[in-house]
Tab-separated table of C-alpha atoms in Angstrom:
chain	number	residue	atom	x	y	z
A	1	UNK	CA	43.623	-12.544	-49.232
A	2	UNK	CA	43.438	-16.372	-48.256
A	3	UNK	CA	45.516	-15.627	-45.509
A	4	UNK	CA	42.735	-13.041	-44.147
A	5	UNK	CA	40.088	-14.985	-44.956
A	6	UNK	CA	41.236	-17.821	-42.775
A	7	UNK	CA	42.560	-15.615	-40.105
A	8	UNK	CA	38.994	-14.045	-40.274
A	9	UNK	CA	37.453	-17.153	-39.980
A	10	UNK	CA	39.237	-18.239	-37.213
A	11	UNK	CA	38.644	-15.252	-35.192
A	12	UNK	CA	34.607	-15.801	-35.847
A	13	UNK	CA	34.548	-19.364	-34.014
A	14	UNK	CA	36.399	-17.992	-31.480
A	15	UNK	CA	34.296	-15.355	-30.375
A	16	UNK	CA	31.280	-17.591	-31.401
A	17	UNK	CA	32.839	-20.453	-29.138
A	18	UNK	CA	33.328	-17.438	-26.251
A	19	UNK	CA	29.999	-16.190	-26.338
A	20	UNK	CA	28.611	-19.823	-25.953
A	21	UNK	CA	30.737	-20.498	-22.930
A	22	UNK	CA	29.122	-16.823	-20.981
A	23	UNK	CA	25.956	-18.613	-21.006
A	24	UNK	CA	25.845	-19.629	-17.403
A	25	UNK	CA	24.771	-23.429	-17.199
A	26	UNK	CA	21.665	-22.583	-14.425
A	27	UNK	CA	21.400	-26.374	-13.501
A	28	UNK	CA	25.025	-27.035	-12.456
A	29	UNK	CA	25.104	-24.032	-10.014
A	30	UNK	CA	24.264	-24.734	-5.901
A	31	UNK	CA	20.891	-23.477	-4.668
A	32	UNK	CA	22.315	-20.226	-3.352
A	33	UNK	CA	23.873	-19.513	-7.029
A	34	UNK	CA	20.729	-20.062	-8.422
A	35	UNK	CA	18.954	-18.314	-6.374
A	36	UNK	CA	21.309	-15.140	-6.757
A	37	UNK	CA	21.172	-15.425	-10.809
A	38	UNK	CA	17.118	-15.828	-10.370
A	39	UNK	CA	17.067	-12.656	-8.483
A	40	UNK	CA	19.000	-10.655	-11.065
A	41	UNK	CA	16.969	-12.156	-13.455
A	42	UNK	CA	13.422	-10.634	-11.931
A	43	UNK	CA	15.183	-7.661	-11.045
A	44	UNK	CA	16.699	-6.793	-14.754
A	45	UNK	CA	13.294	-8.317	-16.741
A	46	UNK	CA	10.509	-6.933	-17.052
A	47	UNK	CA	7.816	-9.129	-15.130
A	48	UNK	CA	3.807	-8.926	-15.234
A	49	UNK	CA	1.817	-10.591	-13.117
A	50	UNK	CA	-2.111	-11.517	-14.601
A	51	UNK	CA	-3.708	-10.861	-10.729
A	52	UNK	CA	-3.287	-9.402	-7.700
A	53	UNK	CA	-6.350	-8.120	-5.615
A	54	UNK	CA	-4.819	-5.298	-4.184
A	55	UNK	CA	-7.638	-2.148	-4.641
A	56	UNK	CA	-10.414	-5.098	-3.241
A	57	UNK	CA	-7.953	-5.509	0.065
A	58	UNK	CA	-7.520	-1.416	0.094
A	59	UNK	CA	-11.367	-0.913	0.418
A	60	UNK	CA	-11.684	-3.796	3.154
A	61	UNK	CA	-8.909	-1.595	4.618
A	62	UNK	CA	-10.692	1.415	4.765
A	63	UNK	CA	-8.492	2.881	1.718
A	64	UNK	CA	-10.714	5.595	0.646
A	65	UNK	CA	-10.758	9.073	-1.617
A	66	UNK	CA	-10.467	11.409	1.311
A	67	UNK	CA	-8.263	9.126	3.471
A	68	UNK	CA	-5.688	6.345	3.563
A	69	UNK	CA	-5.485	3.352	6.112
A	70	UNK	CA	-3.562	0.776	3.911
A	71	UNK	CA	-0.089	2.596	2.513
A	72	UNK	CA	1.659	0.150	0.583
A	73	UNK	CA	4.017	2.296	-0.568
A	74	UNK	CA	5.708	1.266	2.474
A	75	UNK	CA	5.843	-2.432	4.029
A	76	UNK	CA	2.528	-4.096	5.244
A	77	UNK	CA	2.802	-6.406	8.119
A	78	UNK	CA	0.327	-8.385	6.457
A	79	UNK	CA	-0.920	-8.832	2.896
A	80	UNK	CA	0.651	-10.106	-0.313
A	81	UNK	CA	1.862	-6.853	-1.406
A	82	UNK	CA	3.631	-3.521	-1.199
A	83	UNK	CA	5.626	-1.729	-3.174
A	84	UNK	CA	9.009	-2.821	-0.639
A	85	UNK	CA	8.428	-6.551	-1.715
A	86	UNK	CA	7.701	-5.695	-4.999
A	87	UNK	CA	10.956	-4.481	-5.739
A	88	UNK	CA	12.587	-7.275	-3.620
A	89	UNK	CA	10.979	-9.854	-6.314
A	90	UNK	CA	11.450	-8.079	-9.243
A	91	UNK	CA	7.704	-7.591	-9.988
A	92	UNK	CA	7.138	-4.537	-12.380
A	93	UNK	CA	3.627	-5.053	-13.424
A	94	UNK	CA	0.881	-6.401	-10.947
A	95	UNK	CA	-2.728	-6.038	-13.364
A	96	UNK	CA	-4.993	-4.781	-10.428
A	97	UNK	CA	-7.533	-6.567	-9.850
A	98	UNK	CA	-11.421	-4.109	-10.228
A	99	UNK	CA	-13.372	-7.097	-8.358
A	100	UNK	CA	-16.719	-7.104	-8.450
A	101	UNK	CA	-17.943	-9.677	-5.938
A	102	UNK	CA	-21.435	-12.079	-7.172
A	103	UNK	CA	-23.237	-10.492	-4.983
A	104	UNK	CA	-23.244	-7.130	-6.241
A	105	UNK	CA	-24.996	-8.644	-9.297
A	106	UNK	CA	-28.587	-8.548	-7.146
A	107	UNK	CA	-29.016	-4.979	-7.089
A	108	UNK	CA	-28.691	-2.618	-10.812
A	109	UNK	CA	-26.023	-0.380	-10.383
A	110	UNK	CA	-23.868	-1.508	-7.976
A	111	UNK	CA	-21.360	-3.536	-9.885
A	112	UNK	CA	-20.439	-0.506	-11.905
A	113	UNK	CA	-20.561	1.476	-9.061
A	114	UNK	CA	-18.041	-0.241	-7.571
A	115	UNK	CA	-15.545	-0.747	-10.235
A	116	UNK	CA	-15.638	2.910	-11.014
A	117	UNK	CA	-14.801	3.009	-6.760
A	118	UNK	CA	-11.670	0.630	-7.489
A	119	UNK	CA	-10.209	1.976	-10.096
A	120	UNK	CA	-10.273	5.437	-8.706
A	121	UNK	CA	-8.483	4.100	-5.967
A	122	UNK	CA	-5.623	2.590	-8.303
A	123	UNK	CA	-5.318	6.040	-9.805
A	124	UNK	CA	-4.526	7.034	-6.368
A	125	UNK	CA	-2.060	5.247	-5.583
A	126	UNK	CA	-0.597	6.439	-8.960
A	127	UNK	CA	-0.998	9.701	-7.932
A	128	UNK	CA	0.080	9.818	-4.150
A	129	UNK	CA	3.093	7.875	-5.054
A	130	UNK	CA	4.361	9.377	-8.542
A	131	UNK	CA	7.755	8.172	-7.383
A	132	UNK	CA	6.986	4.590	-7.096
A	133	UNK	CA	3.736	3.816	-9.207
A	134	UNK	CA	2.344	4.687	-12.435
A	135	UNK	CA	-0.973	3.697	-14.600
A	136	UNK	CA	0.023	1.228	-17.301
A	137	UNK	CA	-2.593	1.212	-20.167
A	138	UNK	CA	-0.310	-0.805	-23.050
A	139	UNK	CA	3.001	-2.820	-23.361
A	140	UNK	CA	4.761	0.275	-24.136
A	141	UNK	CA	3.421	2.253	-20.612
A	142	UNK	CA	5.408	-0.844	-19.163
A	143	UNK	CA	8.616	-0.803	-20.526
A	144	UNK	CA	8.225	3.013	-19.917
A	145	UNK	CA	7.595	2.776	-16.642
A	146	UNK	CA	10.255	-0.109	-16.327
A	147	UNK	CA	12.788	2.225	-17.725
A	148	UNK	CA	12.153	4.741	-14.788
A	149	UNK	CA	11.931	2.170	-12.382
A	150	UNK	CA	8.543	3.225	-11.566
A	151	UNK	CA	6.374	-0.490	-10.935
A	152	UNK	CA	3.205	-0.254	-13.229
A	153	UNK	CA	-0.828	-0.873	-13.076
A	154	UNK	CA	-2.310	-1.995	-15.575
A	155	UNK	CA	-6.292	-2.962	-14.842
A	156	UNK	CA	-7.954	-6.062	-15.284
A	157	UNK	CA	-12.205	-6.161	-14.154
A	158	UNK	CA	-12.380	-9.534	-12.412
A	159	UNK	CA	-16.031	-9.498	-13.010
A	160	UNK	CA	-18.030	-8.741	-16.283
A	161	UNK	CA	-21.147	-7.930	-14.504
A	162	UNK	CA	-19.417	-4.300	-13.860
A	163	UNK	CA	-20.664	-4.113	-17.738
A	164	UNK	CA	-24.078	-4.264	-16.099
A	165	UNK	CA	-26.508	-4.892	-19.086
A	166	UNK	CA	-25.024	-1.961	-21.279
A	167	UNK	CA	-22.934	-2.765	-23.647
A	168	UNK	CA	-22.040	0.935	-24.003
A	169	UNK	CA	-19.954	0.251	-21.116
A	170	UNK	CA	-17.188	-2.047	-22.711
A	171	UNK	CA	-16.383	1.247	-24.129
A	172	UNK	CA	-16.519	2.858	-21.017
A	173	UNK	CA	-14.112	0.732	-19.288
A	174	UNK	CA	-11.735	0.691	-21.746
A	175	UNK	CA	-11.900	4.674	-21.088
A	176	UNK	CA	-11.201	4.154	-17.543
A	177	UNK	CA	-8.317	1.944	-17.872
A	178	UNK	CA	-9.656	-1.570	-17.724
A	179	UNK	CA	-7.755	-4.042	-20.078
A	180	UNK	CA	-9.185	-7.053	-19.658
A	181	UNK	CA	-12.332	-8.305	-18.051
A	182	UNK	CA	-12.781	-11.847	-16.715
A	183	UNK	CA	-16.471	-12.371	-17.973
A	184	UNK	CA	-18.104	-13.963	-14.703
A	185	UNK	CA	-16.859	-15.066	-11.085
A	186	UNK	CA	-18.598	-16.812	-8.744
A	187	UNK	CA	-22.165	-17.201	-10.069
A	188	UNK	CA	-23.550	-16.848	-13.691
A	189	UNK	CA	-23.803	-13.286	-14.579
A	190	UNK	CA	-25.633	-11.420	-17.922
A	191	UNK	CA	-23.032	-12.629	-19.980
A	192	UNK	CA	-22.458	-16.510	-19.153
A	193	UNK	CA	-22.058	-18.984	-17.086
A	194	UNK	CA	-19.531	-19.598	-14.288
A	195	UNK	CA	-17.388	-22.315	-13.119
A	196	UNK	CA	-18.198	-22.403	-9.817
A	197	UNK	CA	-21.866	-22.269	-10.424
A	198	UNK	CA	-23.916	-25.060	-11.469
A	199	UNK	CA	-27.083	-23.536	-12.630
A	200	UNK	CA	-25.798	-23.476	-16.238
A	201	UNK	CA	-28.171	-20.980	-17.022
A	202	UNK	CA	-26.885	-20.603	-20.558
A	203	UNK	CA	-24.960	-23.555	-21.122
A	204	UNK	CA	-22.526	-21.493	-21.829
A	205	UNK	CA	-22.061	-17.176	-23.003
A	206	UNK	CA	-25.639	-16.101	-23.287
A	207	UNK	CA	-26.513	-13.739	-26.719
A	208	UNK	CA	-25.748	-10.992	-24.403
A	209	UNK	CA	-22.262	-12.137	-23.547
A	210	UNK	CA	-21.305	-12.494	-27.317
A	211	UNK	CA	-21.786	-9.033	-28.269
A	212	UNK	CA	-19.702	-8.488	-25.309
A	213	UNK	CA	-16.954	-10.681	-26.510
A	214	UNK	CA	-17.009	-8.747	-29.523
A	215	UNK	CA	-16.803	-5.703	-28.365
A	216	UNK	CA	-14.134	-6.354	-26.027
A	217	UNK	CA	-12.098	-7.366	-29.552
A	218	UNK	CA	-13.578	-4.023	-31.357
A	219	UNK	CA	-12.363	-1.789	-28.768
A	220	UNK	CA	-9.225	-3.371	-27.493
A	221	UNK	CA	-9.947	-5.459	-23.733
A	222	UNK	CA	-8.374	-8.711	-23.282
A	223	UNK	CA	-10.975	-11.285	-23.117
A	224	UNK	CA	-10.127	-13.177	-19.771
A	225	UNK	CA	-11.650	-16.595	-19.320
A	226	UNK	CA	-10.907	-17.600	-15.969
A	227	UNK	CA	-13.655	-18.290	-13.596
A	228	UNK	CA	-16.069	-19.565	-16.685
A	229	UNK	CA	-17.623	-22.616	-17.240
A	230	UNK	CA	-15.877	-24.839	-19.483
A	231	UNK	CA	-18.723	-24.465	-22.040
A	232	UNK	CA	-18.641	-20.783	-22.078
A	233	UNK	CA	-14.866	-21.016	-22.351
A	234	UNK	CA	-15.505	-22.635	-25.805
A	235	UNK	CA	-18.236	-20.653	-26.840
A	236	UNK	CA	-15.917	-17.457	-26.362
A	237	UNK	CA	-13.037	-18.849	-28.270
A	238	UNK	CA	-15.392	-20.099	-31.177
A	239	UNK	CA	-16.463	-15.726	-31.188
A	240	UNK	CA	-13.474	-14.281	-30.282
A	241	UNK	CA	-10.973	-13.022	-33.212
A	242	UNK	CA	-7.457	-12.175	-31.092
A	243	UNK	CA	-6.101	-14.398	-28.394
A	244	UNK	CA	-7.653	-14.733	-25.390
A	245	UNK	CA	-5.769	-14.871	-21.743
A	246	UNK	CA	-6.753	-16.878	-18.475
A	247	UNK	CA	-5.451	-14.377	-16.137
A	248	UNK	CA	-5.430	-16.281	-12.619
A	249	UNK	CA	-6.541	-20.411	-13.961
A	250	UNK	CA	-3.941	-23.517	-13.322
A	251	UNK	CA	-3.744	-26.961	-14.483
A	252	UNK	CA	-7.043	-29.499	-13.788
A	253	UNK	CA	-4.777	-32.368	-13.969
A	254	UNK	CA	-3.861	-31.521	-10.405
A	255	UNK	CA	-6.789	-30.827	-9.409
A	256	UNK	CA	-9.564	-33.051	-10.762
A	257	UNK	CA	-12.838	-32.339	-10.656
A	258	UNK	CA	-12.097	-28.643	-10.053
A	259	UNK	CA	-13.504	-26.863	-13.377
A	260	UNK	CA	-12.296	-23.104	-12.256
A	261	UNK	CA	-8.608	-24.485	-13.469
A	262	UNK	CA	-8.245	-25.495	-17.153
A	263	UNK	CA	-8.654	-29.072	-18.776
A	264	UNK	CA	-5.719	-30.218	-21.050
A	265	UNK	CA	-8.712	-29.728	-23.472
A	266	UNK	CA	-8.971	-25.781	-23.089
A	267	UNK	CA	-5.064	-25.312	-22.761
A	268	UNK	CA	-4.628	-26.726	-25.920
A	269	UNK	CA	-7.991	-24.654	-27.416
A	270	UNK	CA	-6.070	-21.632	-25.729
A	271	UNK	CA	-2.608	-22.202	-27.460
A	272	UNK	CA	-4.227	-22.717	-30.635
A	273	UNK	CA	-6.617	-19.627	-30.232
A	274	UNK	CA	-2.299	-17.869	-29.536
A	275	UNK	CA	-3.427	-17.323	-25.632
A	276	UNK	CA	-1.685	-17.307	-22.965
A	277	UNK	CA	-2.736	-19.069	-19.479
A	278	UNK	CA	-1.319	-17.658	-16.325
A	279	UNK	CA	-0.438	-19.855	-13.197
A	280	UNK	CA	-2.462	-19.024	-10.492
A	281	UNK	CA	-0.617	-19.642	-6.779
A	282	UNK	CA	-3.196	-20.374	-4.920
A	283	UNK	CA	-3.052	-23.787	-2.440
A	284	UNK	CA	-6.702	-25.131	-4.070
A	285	UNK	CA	-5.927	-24.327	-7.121
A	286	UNK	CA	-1.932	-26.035	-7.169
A	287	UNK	CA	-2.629	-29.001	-5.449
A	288	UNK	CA	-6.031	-31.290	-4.598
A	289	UNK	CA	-4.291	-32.322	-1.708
A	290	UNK	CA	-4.302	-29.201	-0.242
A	291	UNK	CA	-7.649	-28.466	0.832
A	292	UNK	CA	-7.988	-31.992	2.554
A	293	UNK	CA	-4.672	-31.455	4.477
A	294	UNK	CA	-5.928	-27.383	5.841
A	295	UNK	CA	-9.094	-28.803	7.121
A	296	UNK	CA	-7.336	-31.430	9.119
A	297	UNK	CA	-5.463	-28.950	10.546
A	298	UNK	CA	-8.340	-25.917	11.006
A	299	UNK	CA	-10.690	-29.340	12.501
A	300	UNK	CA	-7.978	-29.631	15.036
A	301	UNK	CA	-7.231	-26.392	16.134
A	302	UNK	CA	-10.890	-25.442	16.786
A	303	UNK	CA	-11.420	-28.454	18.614
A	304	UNK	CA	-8.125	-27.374	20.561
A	305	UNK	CA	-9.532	-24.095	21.242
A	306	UNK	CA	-12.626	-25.548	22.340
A	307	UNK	CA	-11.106	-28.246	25.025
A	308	UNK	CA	-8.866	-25.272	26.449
A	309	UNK	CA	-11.417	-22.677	26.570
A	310	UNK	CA	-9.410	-20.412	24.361
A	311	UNK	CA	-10.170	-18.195	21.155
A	312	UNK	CA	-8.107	-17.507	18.776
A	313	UNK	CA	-6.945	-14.065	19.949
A	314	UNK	CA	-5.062	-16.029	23.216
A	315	UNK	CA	-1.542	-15.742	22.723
A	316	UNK	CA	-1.137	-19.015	23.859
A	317	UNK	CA	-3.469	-20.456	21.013
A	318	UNK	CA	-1.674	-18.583	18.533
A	319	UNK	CA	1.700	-19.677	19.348
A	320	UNK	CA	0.522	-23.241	19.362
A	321	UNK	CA	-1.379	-23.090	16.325
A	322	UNK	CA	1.448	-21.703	14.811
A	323	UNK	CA	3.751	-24.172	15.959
A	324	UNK	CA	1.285	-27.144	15.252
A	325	UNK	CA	0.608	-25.763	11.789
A	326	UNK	CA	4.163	-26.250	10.574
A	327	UNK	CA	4.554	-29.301	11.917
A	328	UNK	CA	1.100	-30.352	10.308
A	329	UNK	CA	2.358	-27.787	6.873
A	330	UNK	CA	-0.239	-28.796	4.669
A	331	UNK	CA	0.317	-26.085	1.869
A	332	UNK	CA	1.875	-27.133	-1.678
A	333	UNK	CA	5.394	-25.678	-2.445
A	334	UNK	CA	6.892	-23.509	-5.175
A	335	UNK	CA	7.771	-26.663	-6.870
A	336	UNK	CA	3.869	-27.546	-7.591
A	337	UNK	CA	3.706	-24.105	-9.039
A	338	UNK	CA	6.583	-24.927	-11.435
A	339	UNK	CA	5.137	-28.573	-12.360
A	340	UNK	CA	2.473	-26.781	-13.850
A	341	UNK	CA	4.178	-24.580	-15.751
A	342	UNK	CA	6.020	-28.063	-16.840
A	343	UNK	CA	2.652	-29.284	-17.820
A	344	UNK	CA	1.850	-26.394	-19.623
A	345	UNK	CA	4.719	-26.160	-21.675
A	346	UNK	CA	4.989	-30.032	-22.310
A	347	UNK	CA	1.726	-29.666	-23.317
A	348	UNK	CA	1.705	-26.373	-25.877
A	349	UNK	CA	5.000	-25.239	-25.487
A	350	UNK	CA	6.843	-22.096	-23.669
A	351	UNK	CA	4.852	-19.348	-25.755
A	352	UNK	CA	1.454	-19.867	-23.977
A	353	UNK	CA	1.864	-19.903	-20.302
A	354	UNK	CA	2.271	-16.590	-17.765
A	355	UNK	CA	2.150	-15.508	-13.927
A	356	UNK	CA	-1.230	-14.686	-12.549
A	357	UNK	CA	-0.581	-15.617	-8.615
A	358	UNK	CA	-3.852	-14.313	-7.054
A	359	UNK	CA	-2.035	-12.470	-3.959
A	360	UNK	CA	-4.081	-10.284	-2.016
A	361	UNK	CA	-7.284	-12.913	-3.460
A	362	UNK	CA	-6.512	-16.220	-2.200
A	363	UNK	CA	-5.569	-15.368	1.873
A	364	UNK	CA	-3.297	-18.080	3.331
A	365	UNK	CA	-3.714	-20.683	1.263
A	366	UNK	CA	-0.179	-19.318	-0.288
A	367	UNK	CA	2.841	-21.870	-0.850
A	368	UNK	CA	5.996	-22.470	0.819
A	369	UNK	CA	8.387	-20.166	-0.972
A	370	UNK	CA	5.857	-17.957	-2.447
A	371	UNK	CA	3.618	-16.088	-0.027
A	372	UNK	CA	4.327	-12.828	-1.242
A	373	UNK	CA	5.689	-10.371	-3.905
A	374	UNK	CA	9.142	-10.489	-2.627
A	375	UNK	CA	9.352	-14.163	-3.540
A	376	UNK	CA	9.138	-14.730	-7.026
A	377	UNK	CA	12.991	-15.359	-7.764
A	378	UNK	CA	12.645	-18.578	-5.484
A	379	UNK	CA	10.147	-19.821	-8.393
A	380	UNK	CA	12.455	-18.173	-11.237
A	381	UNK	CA	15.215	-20.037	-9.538
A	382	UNK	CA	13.110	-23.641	-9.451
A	383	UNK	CA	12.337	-23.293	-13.423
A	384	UNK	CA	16.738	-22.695	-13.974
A	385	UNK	CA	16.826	-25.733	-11.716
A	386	UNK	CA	14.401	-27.745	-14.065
A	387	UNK	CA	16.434	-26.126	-17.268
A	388	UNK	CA	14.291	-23.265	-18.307
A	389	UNK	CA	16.615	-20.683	-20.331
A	390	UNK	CA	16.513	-16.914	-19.692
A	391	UNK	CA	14.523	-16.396	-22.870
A	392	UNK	CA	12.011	-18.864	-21.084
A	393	UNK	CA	12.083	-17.039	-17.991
A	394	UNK	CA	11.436	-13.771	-20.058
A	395	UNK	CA	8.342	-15.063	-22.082
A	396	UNK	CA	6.892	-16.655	-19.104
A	397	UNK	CA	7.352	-13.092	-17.250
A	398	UNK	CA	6.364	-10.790	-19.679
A	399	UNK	CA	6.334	-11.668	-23.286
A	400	UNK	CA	3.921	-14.321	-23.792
A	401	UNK	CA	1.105	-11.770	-22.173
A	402	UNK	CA	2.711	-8.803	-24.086
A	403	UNK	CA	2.131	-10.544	-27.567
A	404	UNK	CA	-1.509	-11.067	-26.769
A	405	UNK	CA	-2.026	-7.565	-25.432
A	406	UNK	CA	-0.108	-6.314	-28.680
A	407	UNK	CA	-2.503	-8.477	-30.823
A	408	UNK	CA	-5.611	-7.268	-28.695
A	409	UNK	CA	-4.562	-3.392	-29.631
A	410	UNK	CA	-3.548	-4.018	-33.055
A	411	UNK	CA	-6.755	-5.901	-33.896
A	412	UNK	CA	-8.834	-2.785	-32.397
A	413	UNK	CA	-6.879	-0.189	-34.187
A	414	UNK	CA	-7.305	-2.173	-37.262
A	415	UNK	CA	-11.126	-1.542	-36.608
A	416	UNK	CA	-10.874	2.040	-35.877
């Protein structure tokens, strides 16, 4: 029996030792190894990403009810996405973004008006395309969908003012599909105050916007707090009772002075509140340097088209602009992206950060190596160069925003 016992023994460390040695050391490999094991990576995980504006570019494409312009169940020759290039990158789950710009705030009716007008679109595509899309309403709807290799969409309202000033309609919403809701955008709205306004008509949510935090968590809607002010960020996490998610913010430290990203301050409120904050891709929003460097270059190609009597639909403009403008690149690259993910996780830790890249919302301010849906592995493949495991790669993809969205459901079933 001894004799087994040791044999048995033996035989355990060996397949123990074995096991450790299939785990591919992602830092040793060459770029083009990496690159290959990042691809298989996005293409066998699941992978959500917190914002794309895709039904907002539809219906400045003249996607409609009764008719179609913009098919991206085929490739787009311009745009962020399409179902082609999501399945190159290995994206399952793009939330679509129901925008409601500020300015639909001034007249009653029209911010509802138009989300209702978005997300029947989404259903569309979900419809026209059963093949290749399908609504997503919960985790589980995603791995479904995963399963059949069908690429999801889930909704997100990037706009509370949709709620108009009936709270009845946090209900509604939910009804219709909507999962989270960013509370403001671009100005203050009914509920609080934004970051990019500096009115501070609140000084933060207003009474109104607290009952709507709460019933967000009674019904089961992700409270999103990107695009608030700092102080209504706060004042949500003091009301909320399940994590919260910043589906499209980055890292202030990058940017100074730029309050639509997060303060070390709120990212650590937000891990402690068991949120997640999603990495936004956009060249403002990765890298202060950014916006200085594009207006050089915009300053001198209008001045250019202005000493050679030219507009910008010459072909000769357009094939020196282009030329001049990568010469003159001034857009961040994939590795800015990554360093703050690095800051995030330094910070709080792997559980609390996530992918909310903005494409489709954020033009051409794009980086190198990620200007559209078919790119993603090139930033999976810059995290296994920096010595993220696959289970990192997996919570940053999908499971970080899964265990809020689980806690969001469970908390409004509990209430039920």
């Amino acid at each position: 029996m001894k004799k087994l016992h040791y044999f048995a023994v033996l035989l355990a460390l060996a397949f123990s030792c074995a096991t450790k040695e299939e785990v591919p050391n992602y830092t040793q490999m060459t770029d083009e190894e990496r690159l290959k094991a990042a691809t298989e990576i996005a293409k066998s995980t699941i992978m959500v990403d917190g914002h794309v504006d895709l039904p907002y570019r539809m219906k400045v494409g003249g996607f409609t009810l009764q008719r179609e312009v913009l098919d991206v169940s085929v490739r787009t020759p311009d745009g962020n996405f399409d179902y082609p290039r999501a399945k190159e990158g290995g994206l399952d789950a793009p939330f679509m973004s129901i925008y409601i710009p500020a300015g639909n705030q001034k007249t009653p009716g029209a911010s509802k008006s138009l989300a209702d007008s978005l997300i029947a679109m989404t259903e569309r595509l979900a419809t026209t395309f059963p093949d290749k899309f399908a609504m997503a309403y919960s985790p589980a709807d995603i791995e479904a969908n995963f399963a059949k290799g069908l690429i999801s969409l889930p909704m997100g309202m990037e706009n509370g003012a949709g709620i108009e000033d009936d709270l009845a309609n946090v209900e509604y919403f939910y009804k219709r599909g909507i999962r989270y809701i960013t509370l403001t955008h671009g100005t203050d709205n009914l509920i609080g105050d934004a970051s990019y306004d500096t009115t501070g008509t609140y000084g933060g949510l207003s009474e109104f916007g607290e009952k709507v935090v709460a019933e967000m968590n009674r019904v089961g809607i992700m409270v999103d707090l990107s695009h608030v002010s700092d102080n209504t960020f706060r004042d949500a996490l003091a009301i909320t009772k399940v994590p919260i998610i910043a589906s499209h913010s980055s890292v202030r430290k990058f940017t100074p002075r730029f309050e639509r990203n997060m303060s070390d301050e709120l990212i650590q409120a937000m891990a402690k509140n068991g949120g997640v904050m999603m990495i936004n891709f956009g060249g403002s929003f990765i890298d202060s340097a950014y916006a200085a460097g594009s207006s050089q270059v915009r300053e001198h190609l209008v001045n250019y088209m202005a000493e050679n009597n030219l507009s910008r639909s010459d072909s000769s403009f357009r094939a020196y602009a282009a030329e001049y403008s990568a010469s003159n690149n001034p857009f961040p690259t994939v590795q800015r992206v990554a360093d703050h993910i690095d800051h995030v996780v330094a910070l709080v830790g792997i559980d609390y950060v996530g992918l909310g890249s903005d494409f489709d919302g954020v033009g051409d301010s794009l980086p190198t190596g990620l200007k559209d849906v078919s790119m993603f592995p090139n930033l999976i493949a810059e995290l296994l160069k920096r010595g993220y495991s696959r289970e990192d790669i997996e919570k940053i993809c999908y499971k970080n925003v899964f265990r809020v969205w689980n806690a969001v459901e469970d908390y409004a079933k509990a209430k039920s």
